[in-house]
Amino acid sequence: MSMLNAQEQRVLAAVMAAHRKITHFEAAAQIASRNAEEVARLLRDGDASGYLPKSFGPGAKRKS
């Protein structure tokens, strides 16, 4: 493996940092998607557990 010069090392570090940020963003998007699916399930099931705030319940006014 060849040694990288200073500029190549900076570019490599920037690419690796960008990759980490993208990976974290993708993980956050997956969590948000699962949360949205859970809220949709609770809404479909009528939220028998009372987990959702009343503003999500049936007949709640929504902003347009």
PDB file of N, CA, C and O in Angstrom:
ATOM      1  N   MET A   1       0.841  -1.178   0.000  1.00  0.00           N
ATOM      2  CA  MET A   1       0.000   0.000   0.000  1.00  0.00           C
ATOM      3  C   MET A   1       0.881   1.235   0.000  1.00  0.00           C
ATOM      4  O   MET A   1       1.823   1.339   0.763  1.00  0.00           O
ATOM      5  N   SER A   2       0.565   2.165  -0.878  1.00  0.00           N
ATOM      6  CA  SER A   2       1.397   3.367  -0.971  1.00  0.00           C
ATOM      7  C   SER A   2       0.977   4.388   0.075  1.00  0.00           C
ATOM      8  O   SER A   2      -0.160   4.412   0.536  1.00  0.00           O
ATOM      9  N   MET A   3       1.901   5.212   0.425  1.00  0.00           N
ATOM     10  CA  MET A   3       1.638   6.280   1.390  1.00  0.00           C
ATOM     11  C   MET A   3       0.903   7.414   0.686  1.00  0.00           C
ATOM     12  O   MET A   3       1.169   7.720  -0.480  1.00  0.00           O
ATOM     13  N   LEU A   4      -0.018   8.031   1.370  1.00  0.00           N
ATOM     14  CA  LEU A   4      -0.759   9.152   0.812  1.00  0.00           C
ATOM     15  C   LEU A   4      -0.059  10.450   1.168  1.00  0.00           C
ATOM     16  O   LEU A   4       0.478  10.595   2.265  1.00  0.00           O
ATOM     17  N   ASN A   5      -0.104  11.397   0.223  1.00  0.00           N
ATOM     18  CA  ASN A   5       0.456  12.703   0.555  1.00  0.00           C
ATOM     19  C   ASN A   5      -0.562  13.468   1.400  1.00  0.00           C
ATOM     20  O   ASN A   5      -1.677  13.004   1.637  1.00  0.00           O
ATOM     21  N   ALA A   6      -0.207  14.630   1.882  1.00  0.00           N
ATOM     22  CA  ALA A   6      -1.032  15.392   2.816  1.00  0.00           C
ATOM     23  C   ALA A   6      -2.400  15.726   2.217  1.00  0.00           C
ATOM     24  O   ALA A   6      -3.433  15.601   2.888  1.00  0.00           O
ATOM     25  N   GLN A   7      -2.421  16.136   0.955  1.00  0.00           N
ATOM     26  CA  GLN A   7      -3.696  16.487   0.321  1.00  0.00           C
ATOM     27  C   GLN A   7      -4.576  15.244   0.180  1.00  0.00           C
ATOM     28  O   GLN A   7      -5.784  15.292   0.447  1.00  0.00           O
ATOM     29  N   GLU A   8      -4.011  14.135  -0.209  1.00  0.00           N
ATOM     30  CA  GLU A   8      -4.775  12.901  -0.335  1.00  0.00           C
ATOM     31  C   GLU A   8      -5.323  12.448   1.017  1.00  0.00           C
ATOM     32  O   GLU A   8      -6.462  11.969   1.105  1.00  0.00           O
ATOM     33  N   GLN A   9      -4.542  12.634   2.072  1.00  0.00           N
ATOM     34  CA  GLN A   9      -5.008  12.283   3.406  1.00  0.00           C
ATOM     35  C   GLN A   9      -6.204  13.148   3.811  1.00  0.00           C
ATOM     36  O   GLN A   9      -7.164  12.655   4.407  1.00  0.00           O
ATOM     37  N   ARG A  10      -6.149  14.455   3.481  1.00  0.00           N
ATOM     38  CA  ARG A  10      -7.265  15.353   3.805  1.00  0.00           C
ATOM     39  C   ARG A  10      -8.512  14.959   3.024  1.00  0.00           C
ATOM     40  O   ARG A  10      -9.617  14.940   3.564  1.00  0.00           O
ATOM     41  N   VAL A  11      -8.338  14.618   1.748  1.00  0.00           N
ATOM     42  CA  VAL A  11      -9.476  14.207   0.924  1.00  0.00           C
ATOM     43  C   VAL A  11     -10.070  12.910   1.475  1.00  0.00           C
ATOM     44  O   VAL A  11     -11.290  12.789   1.619  1.00  0.00           O
ATOM     45  N   LEU A  12      -9.219  11.960   1.803  1.00  0.00           N
ATOM     46  CA  LEU A  12      -9.683  10.696   2.353  1.00  0.00           C
ATOM     47  C   LEU A  12     -10.432  10.921   3.667  1.00  0.00           C
ATOM     48  O   LEU A  12     -11.503  10.345   3.901  1.00  0.00           O
ATOM     49  N   ALA A  13      -9.905  11.773   4.531  1.00  0.00           N
ATOM     50  CA  ALA A  13     -10.563  12.068   5.806  1.00  0.00           C
ATOM     51  C   ALA A  13     -11.929  12.704   5.565  1.00  0.00           C
ATOM     52  O   ALA A  13     -12.904  12.380   6.248  1.00  0.00           O
ATOM     53  N   ALA A  14     -12.023  13.609   4.589  1.00  0.00           N
ATOM     54  CA  ALA A  14     -13.300  14.254   4.281  1.00  0.00           C
ATOM     55  C   ALA A  14     -14.306  13.257   3.732  1.00  0.00           C
ATOM     56  O   ALA A  14     -15.491  13.286   4.090  1.00  0.00           O
ATOM     57  N   VAL A  15     -13.859  12.360   2.877  1.00  0.00           N
ATOM     58  CA  VAL A  15     -14.745  11.330   2.317  1.00  0.00           C
ATOM     59  C   VAL A  15     -15.236  10.397   3.429  1.00  0.00           C
ATOM     60  O   VAL A  15     -16.423  10.060   3.489  1.00  0.00           O
ATOM     61  N   MET A  16     -14.345  10.010   4.322  1.00  0.00           N
ATOM     62  CA  MET A  16     -14.740   9.126   5.420  1.00  0.00           C
ATOM     63  C   MET A  16     -15.727   9.827   6.355  1.00  0.00           C
ATOM     64  O   MET A  16     -16.696   9.219   6.821  1.00  0.00           O
ATOM     65  N   ALA A  17     -15.507  11.110   6.628  1.00  0.00           N
ATOM     66  CA  ALA A  17     -16.424  11.870   7.475  1.00  0.00           C
ATOM     67  C   ALA A  17     -17.795  11.979   6.814  1.00  0.00           C
ATOM     68  O   ALA A  17     -18.830  11.832   7.470  1.00  0.00           O
ATOM     69  N   ALA A  18     -17.811  12.226   5.514  1.00  0.00           N
ATOM     70  CA  ALA A  18     -19.079  12.309   4.783  1.00  0.00           C
ATOM     71  C   ALA A  18     -19.803  10.965   4.821  1.00  0.00           C
ATOM     72  O   ALA A  18     -21.021  10.912   5.003  1.00  0.00           O
ATOM     73  N   HIS A  19     -19.067   9.892   4.686  1.00  0.00           N
ATOM     74  CA  HIS A  19     -19.666   8.557   4.733  1.00  0.00           C
ATOM     75  C   HIS A  19     -20.298   8.300   6.102  1.00  0.00           C
ATOM     76  O   HIS A  19     -21.404   7.770   6.192  1.00  0.00           O
ATOM     77  N   ARG A  20     -19.600   8.692   7.167  1.00  0.00           N
ATOM     78  CA  ARG A  20     -20.157   8.520   8.520  1.00  0.00           C
ATOM     79  C   ARG A  20     -21.451   9.322   8.679  1.00  0.00           C
ATOM     80  O   ARG A  20     -22.433   8.835   9.240  1.00  0.00           O
ATOM     81  N   LYS A  21     -21.453  10.554   8.165  1.00  0.00           N
ATOM     82  CA  LYS A  21     -22.662  11.381   8.270  1.00  0.00           C
ATOM     83  C   LYS A  21     -23.813  10.770   7.489  1.00  0.00           C
ATOM     84  O   LYS A  21     -24.953  10.758   7.960  1.00  0.00           O
ATOM     85  N   ILE A  22     -23.529  10.254   6.302  1.00  0.00           N
ATOM     86  CA  ILE A  22     -24.579   9.616   5.501  1.00  0.00           C
ATOM     87  C   ILE A  22     -25.112   8.383   6.229  1.00  0.00           C
ATOM     88  O   ILE A  22     -26.321   8.155   6.282  1.00  0.00           O
ATOM     89  N   THR A  23     -24.224   7.602   6.812  1.00  0.00           N
ATOM     90  CA  THR A  23     -24.630   6.408   7.548  1.00  0.00           C
ATOM     91  C   THR A  23     -25.525   6.790   8.719  1.00  0.00           C
ATOM     92  O   THR A  23     -26.555   6.159   8.962  1.00  0.00           O
ATOM     93  N   HIS A  24     -25.159   7.839   9.451  1.00  0.00           N
ATOM     94  CA  HIS A  24     -25.973   8.297  10.583  1.00  0.00           C
ATOM     95  C   HIS A  24     -27.324   8.817  10.085  1.00  0.00           C
ATOM     96  O   HIS A  24     -28.357   8.562  10.719  1.00  0.00           O
ATOM     97  N   PHE A  25     -27.324   9.535   8.970  1.00  0.00           N
ATOM     98  CA  PHE A  25     -28.574  10.042   8.400  1.00  0.00           C
ATOM     99  C   PHE A  25     -29.482   8.883   7.994  1.00  0.00           C
ATOM    100  O   PHE A  25     -30.688   8.915   8.264  1.00  0.00           O
ATOM    101  N   GLU A  26     -28.921   7.875   7.370  1.00  0.00           N
ATOM    102  CA  GLU A  26     -29.718   6.711   6.960  1.00  0.00           C
ATOM    103  C   GLU A  26     -30.309   6.008   8.174  1.00  0.00           C
ATOM    104  O   GLU A  26     -31.471   5.594   8.158  1.00  0.00           O
ATOM    105  N   ALA A  27     -29.530   5.880   9.240  1.00  0.00           N
ATOM    106  CA  ALA A  27     -30.039   5.249  10.459  1.00  0.00           C
ATOM    107  C   ALA A  27     -31.178   6.074  11.054  1.00  0.00           C
ATOM    108  O   ALA A  27     -32.201   5.525  11.480  1.00  0.00           O
ATOM    109  N   ALA A  28     -31.013   7.394  11.072  1.00  0.00           N
ATOM    110  CA  ALA A  28     -32.067   8.263  11.598  1.00  0.00           C
ATOM    111  C   ALA A  28     -33.324   8.163  10.739  1.00  0.00           C
ATOM    112  O   ALA A  28     -34.447   8.152  11.261  1.00  0.00           O
ATOM    113  N   ALA A  29     -33.157   8.066   9.429  1.00  0.00           N
ATOM    114  CA  ALA A  29     -34.309   7.933   8.532  1.00  0.00           C
ATOM    115  C   ALA A  29     -35.039   6.618   8.779  1.00  0.00           C
ATOM    116  O   ALA A  29     -36.273   6.568   8.749  1.00  0.00           O
ATOM    117  N   GLN A  30     -34.310   5.556   9.047  1.00  0.00           N
ATOM    118  CA  GLN A  30     -34.940   4.262   9.346  1.00  0.00           C
ATOM    119  C   GLN A  30     -35.739   4.328  10.646  1.00  0.00           C
ATOM    120  O   GLN A  30     -36.851   3.809  10.734  1.00  0.00           O
ATOM    121  N   ILE A  31     -35.177   4.994  11.650  1.00  0.00           N
ATOM    122  CA  ILE A  31     -35.887   5.149  12.926  1.00  0.00           C
ATOM    123  C   ILE A  31     -37.150   5.970  12.718  1.00  0.00           C
ATOM    124  O   ILE A  31     -38.225   5.613  13.222  1.00  0.00           O
ATOM    125  N   ALA A  32     -37.049   7.065  11.971  1.00  0.00           N
ATOM    126  CA  ALA A  32     -38.219   7.901  11.707  1.00  0.00           C
ATOM    127  C   ALA A  32     -39.289   7.120  10.957  1.00  0.00           C
ATOM    128  O   ALA A  32     -40.482   7.256  11.242  1.00  0.00           O
ATOM    129  N   SER A  33     -38.875   6.292  10.031  1.00  0.00           N
ATOM    130  CA  SER A  33     -39.819   5.483   9.271  1.00  0.00           C
ATOM    131  C   SER A  33     -40.541   4.493  10.181  1.00  0.00           C
ATOM    132  O   SER A  33     -41.763   4.327  10.100  1.00  0.00           O
ATOM    133  N   ARG A  34     -39.790   3.844  11.067  1.00  0.00           N
ATOM    134  CA  ARG A  34     -40.414   2.905  12.008  1.00  0.00           C
ATOM    135  C   ARG A  34     -41.377   3.636  12.937  1.00  0.00           C
ATOM    136  O   ARG A  34     -42.465   3.135  13.249  1.00  0.00           O
ATOM    137  N   ASN A  35     -40.988   4.832  13.390  1.00  0.00           N
ATOM    138  CA  ASN A  35     -41.874   5.610  14.252  1.00  0.00           C
ATOM    139  C   ASN A  35     -43.157   5.979  13.518  1.00  0.00           C
ATOM    140  O   ASN A  35     -44.247   5.900  14.088  1.00  0.00           O
ATOM    141  N   ALA A  36     -43.033   6.385  12.259  1.00  0.00           N
ATOM    142  CA  ALA A  36     -44.218   6.743  11.464  1.00  0.00           C
ATOM    143  C   ALA A  36     -45.115   5.521  11.273  1.00  0.00           C
ATOM    144  O   ALA A  36     -46.352   5.632  11.353  1.00  0.00           O
ATOM    145  N   GLU A  37     -44.515   4.372  11.041  1.00  0.00           N
ATOM    146  CA  GLU A  37     -45.301   3.142  10.895  1.00  0.00           C
ATOM    147  C   GLU A  37     -46.042   2.821  12.191  1.00  0.00           C
ATOM    148  O   GLU A  37     -47.204   2.410  12.165  1.00  0.00           O
ATOM    149  N   GLU A  38     -45.392   3.017  13.326  1.00  0.00           N
ATOM    150  CA  GLU A  38     -46.026   2.743  14.612  1.00  0.00           C
ATOM    151  C   GLU A  38     -47.183   3.714  14.863  1.00  0.00           C
ATOM    152  O   GLU A  38     -48.246   3.315  15.338  1.00  0.00           O
ATOM    153  N   VAL A  39     -46.995   4.991  14.551  1.00  0.00           N
ATOM    154  CA  VAL A  39     -48.071   5.968  14.711  1.00  0.00           C
ATOM    155  C   VAL A  39     -49.239   5.595  13.802  1.00  0.00           C
ATOM    156  O   VAL A  39     -50.400   5.620  14.228  1.00  0.00           O
ATOM    157  N   ALA A  40     -48.964   5.209  12.574  1.00  0.00           N
ATOM    158  CA  ALA A  40     -50.029   4.809  11.648  1.00  0.00           C
ATOM    159  C   ALA A  40     -50.771   3.594  12.191  1.00  0.00           C
ATOM    160  O   ALA A  40     -52.005   3.537  12.146  1.00  0.00           O
ATOM    161  N   ARG A  41     -50.034   2.636  12.751  1.00  0.00           N
ATOM    162  CA  ARG A  41     -50.671   1.452  13.326  1.00  0.00           C
ATOM    163  C   ARG A  41     -51.563   1.837  14.500  1.00  0.00           C
ATOM    164  O   ARG A  41     -52.703   1.380  14.615  1.00  0.00           O
ATOM    165  N   LEU A  42     -51.054   2.699  15.365  1.00  0.00           N
ATOM    166  CA  LEU A  42     -51.851   3.138  16.512  1.00  0.00           C
ATOM    167  C   LEU A  42     -53.111   3.866  16.059  1.00  0.00           C
ATOM    168  O   LEU A  42     -54.187   3.678  16.633  1.00  0.00           O
ATOM    169  N   LEU A  43     -52.981   4.698  15.023  1.00  0.00           N
ATOM    170  CA  LEU A  43     -54.149   5.411  14.514  1.00  0.00           C
ATOM    171  C   LEU A  43     -55.162   4.439  13.923  1.00  0.00           C
ATOM    172  O   LEU A  43     -56.366   4.583  14.139  1.00  0.00           O
ATOM    173  N   ARG A  44     -54.688   3.443  13.178  1.00  0.00           N
ATOM    174  CA  ARG A  44     -55.591   2.440  12.595  1.00  0.00           C
ATOM    175  C   ARG A  44     -56.312   1.652  13.674  1.00  0.00           C
ATOM    176  O   ARG A  44     -57.492   1.333  13.564  1.00  0.00           O
ATOM    177  N   ASP A  45     -55.579   1.325  14.737  1.00  0.00           N
ATOM    178  CA  ASP A  45     -56.130   0.489  15.798  1.00  0.00           C
ATOM    179  C   ASP A  45     -56.912   1.281  16.838  1.00  0.00           C
ATOM    180  O   ASP A  45     -57.393   0.709  17.809  1.00  0.00           O
ATOM    181  N   GLY A  46     -57.020   2.585  16.651  1.00  0.00           N
ATOM    182  CA  GLY A  46     -57.767   3.408  17.598  1.00  0.00           C
ATOM    183  C   GLY A  46     -56.995   3.741  18.864  1.00  0.00           C
ATOM    184  O   GLY A  46     -57.568   4.245  19.820  1.00  0.00           O
ATOM    185  N   ASP A  47     -55.709   3.465  18.909  1.00  0.00           N
ATOM    186  CA  ASP A  47     -54.835   3.807  20.036  1.00  0.00           C
ATOM    187  C   ASP A  47     -55.430   3.393  21.374  1.00  0.00           C
ATOM    188  O   ASP A  47     -55.592   4.197  22.297  1.00  0.00           O
ATOM    189  N   ALA A  48     -55.756   2.126  21.510  1.00  0.00           N
ATOM    190  CA  ALA A  48     -56.340   1.602  22.751  1.00  0.00           C
ATOM    191  C   ALA A  48     -55.418   1.827  23.950  1.00  0.00           C
ATOM    192  O   ALA A  48     -55.881   1.936  25.078  1.00  0.00           O
ATOM    193  N   SER A  49     -54.133   1.922  23.709  1.00  0.00           N
ATOM    194  CA  SER A  49     -53.177   2.100  24.804  1.00  0.00           C
ATOM    195  C   SER A  49     -53.172   3.523  25.342  1.00  0.00           C
ATOM    196  O   SER A  49     -52.657   3.769  26.426  1.00  0.00           O
ATOM    197  N   GLY A  50     -53.728   4.476  24.575  1.00  0.00           N
ATOM    198  CA  GLY A  50     -53.698   5.878  24.996  1.00  0.00           C
ATOM    199  C   GLY A  50     -52.330   6.519  24.853  1.00  0.00           C
ATOM    200  O   GLY A  50     -52.036   7.534  25.469  1.00  0.00           O
ATOM    201  N   TYR A  51     -51.488   5.928  24.032  1.00  0.00           N
ATOM    202  CA  TYR A  51     -50.114   6.408  23.863  1.00  0.00           C
ATOM    203  C   TYR A  51     -50.041   7.755  23.141  1.00  0.00           C
ATOM    204  O   TYR A  51     -49.259   8.614  23.507  1.00  0.00           O
ATOM    205  N   LEU A  52     -50.879   7.916  22.114  1.00  0.00           N
ATOM    206  CA  LEU A  52     -50.820   9.138  21.309  1.00  0.00           C
ATOM    207  C   LEU A  52     -51.554  10.276  22.006  1.00  0.00           C
ATOM    208  O   LEU A  52     -52.541  10.062  22.699  1.00  0.00           O
ATOM    209  N   PRO A  53     -51.085  11.510  21.802  1.00  0.00           N
ATOM    210  CA  PRO A  53     -51.821  12.648  22.357  1.00  0.00           C
ATOM    211  C   PRO A  53     -53.198  12.750  21.708  1.00  0.00           C
ATOM    212  O   PRO A  53     -53.415  12.268  20.600  1.00  0.00           O
ATOM    213  N   LYS A  54     -54.112  13.377  22.401  1.00  0.00           N
ATOM    214  CA  LYS A  54     -55.488  13.489  21.903  1.00  0.00           C
ATOM    215  C   LYS A  54     -55.544  14.213  20.561  1.00  0.00           C
ATOM    216  O   LYS A  54     -56.462  13.994  19.780  1.00  0.00           O
ATOM    217  N   SER A  55     -54.559  15.042  20.265  1.00  0.00           N
ATOM    218  CA  SER A  55     -54.559  15.784  19.003  1.00  0.00           C
ATOM    219  C   SER A  55     -54.432  14.861  17.794  1.00  0.00           C
ATOM    220  O   SER A  55     -54.685  15.264  16.668  1.00  0.00           O
ATOM    221  N   PHE A  56     -54.057  13.601  18.019  1.00  0.00           N
ATOM    222  CA  PHE A  56     -53.962  12.627  16.932  1.00  0.00           C
ATOM    223  C   PHE A  56     -55.222  11.776  16.813  1.00  0.00           C
ATOM    224  O   PHE A  56     -55.369  10.991  15.903  1.00  0.00           O
ATOM    225  N   GLY A  57     -56.094  11.878  17.772  1.00  0.00           N
ATOM    226  CA  GLY A  57     -57.257  11.003  17.827  1.00  0.00           C
ATOM    227  C   GLY A  57     -58.318  11.323  16.798  1.00  0.00           C
ATOM    228  O   GLY A  57     -58.217  12.291  16.030  1.00  0.00           O
ATOM    229  N   PRO A  58     -59.384  10.512  16.776  1.00  0.00           N
ATOM    230  CA  PRO A  58     -60.474  10.722  15.833  1.00  0.00           C
ATOM    231  C   PRO A  58     -61.129  12.071  16.074  1.00  0.00           C
ATOM    232  O   PRO A  58     -61.316  12.495  17.209  1.00  0.00           O
ATOM    233  N   GLY A  59     -61.464  12.747  14.998  1.00  0.00           N
ATOM    234  CA  GLY A  59     -62.132  14.036  15.087  1.00  0.00           C
ATOM    235  C   GLY A  59     -61.224  15.196  15.431  1.00  0.00           C
ATOM    236  O   GLY A  59     -61.677  16.323  15.565  1.00  0.00           O
ATOM    237  N   ALA A  60     -59.923  14.938  15.592  1.00  0.00           N
ATOM    238  CA  ALA A  60     -58.997  16.024  15.908  1.00  0.00           C
ATOM    239  C   ALA A  60     -58.854  16.941  14.712  1.00  0.00           C
ATOM    240  O   ALA A  60     -58.866  16.506  13.567  1.00  0.00           O
ATOM    241  N   LYS A  61     -58.765  18.228  14.996  1.00  0.00           N
ATOM    242  CA  LYS A  61     -58.627  19.216  13.909  1.00  0.00           C
ATOM    243  C   LYS A  61     -57.200  19.178  13.401  1.00  0.00           C
ATOM    244  O   LYS A  61     -56.237  19.147  14.174  1.00  0.00           O
ATOM    245  N   ARG A  62     -57.048  19.178  12.114  1.00  0.00           N
ATOM    246  CA  ARG A  62     -55.727  19.151  11.470  1.00  0.00           C
ATOM    247  C   ARG A  62     -55.501  20.487  10.770  1.00  0.00           C
ATOM    248  O   ARG A  62     -56.413  21.065  10.209  1.00  0.00           O
ATOM    249  N   LYS A  63     -54.251  20.918  10.807  1.00  0.00           N
ATOM    250  CA  LYS A  63     -53.886  22.115  10.042  1.00  0.00           C
ATOM    251  C   LYS A  63     -53.758  21.748   8.582  1.00  0.00           C
ATOM    252  O   LYS A  63     -53.248  20.691   8.248  1.00  0.00           O
ATOM    253  N   SER A  64     -54.211  22.612   7.710  1.00  0.00           N
ATOM    254  CA  SER A  64     -54.135  22.331   6.271  1.00  0.00           C
ATOM    255  C   SER A  64     -52.901  22.919   5.669  1.00  0.00           C
ATOM    256  O   SER A  64     -52.358  23.856   6.086  1.00  0.00           O
TER     257      SER A  64
END
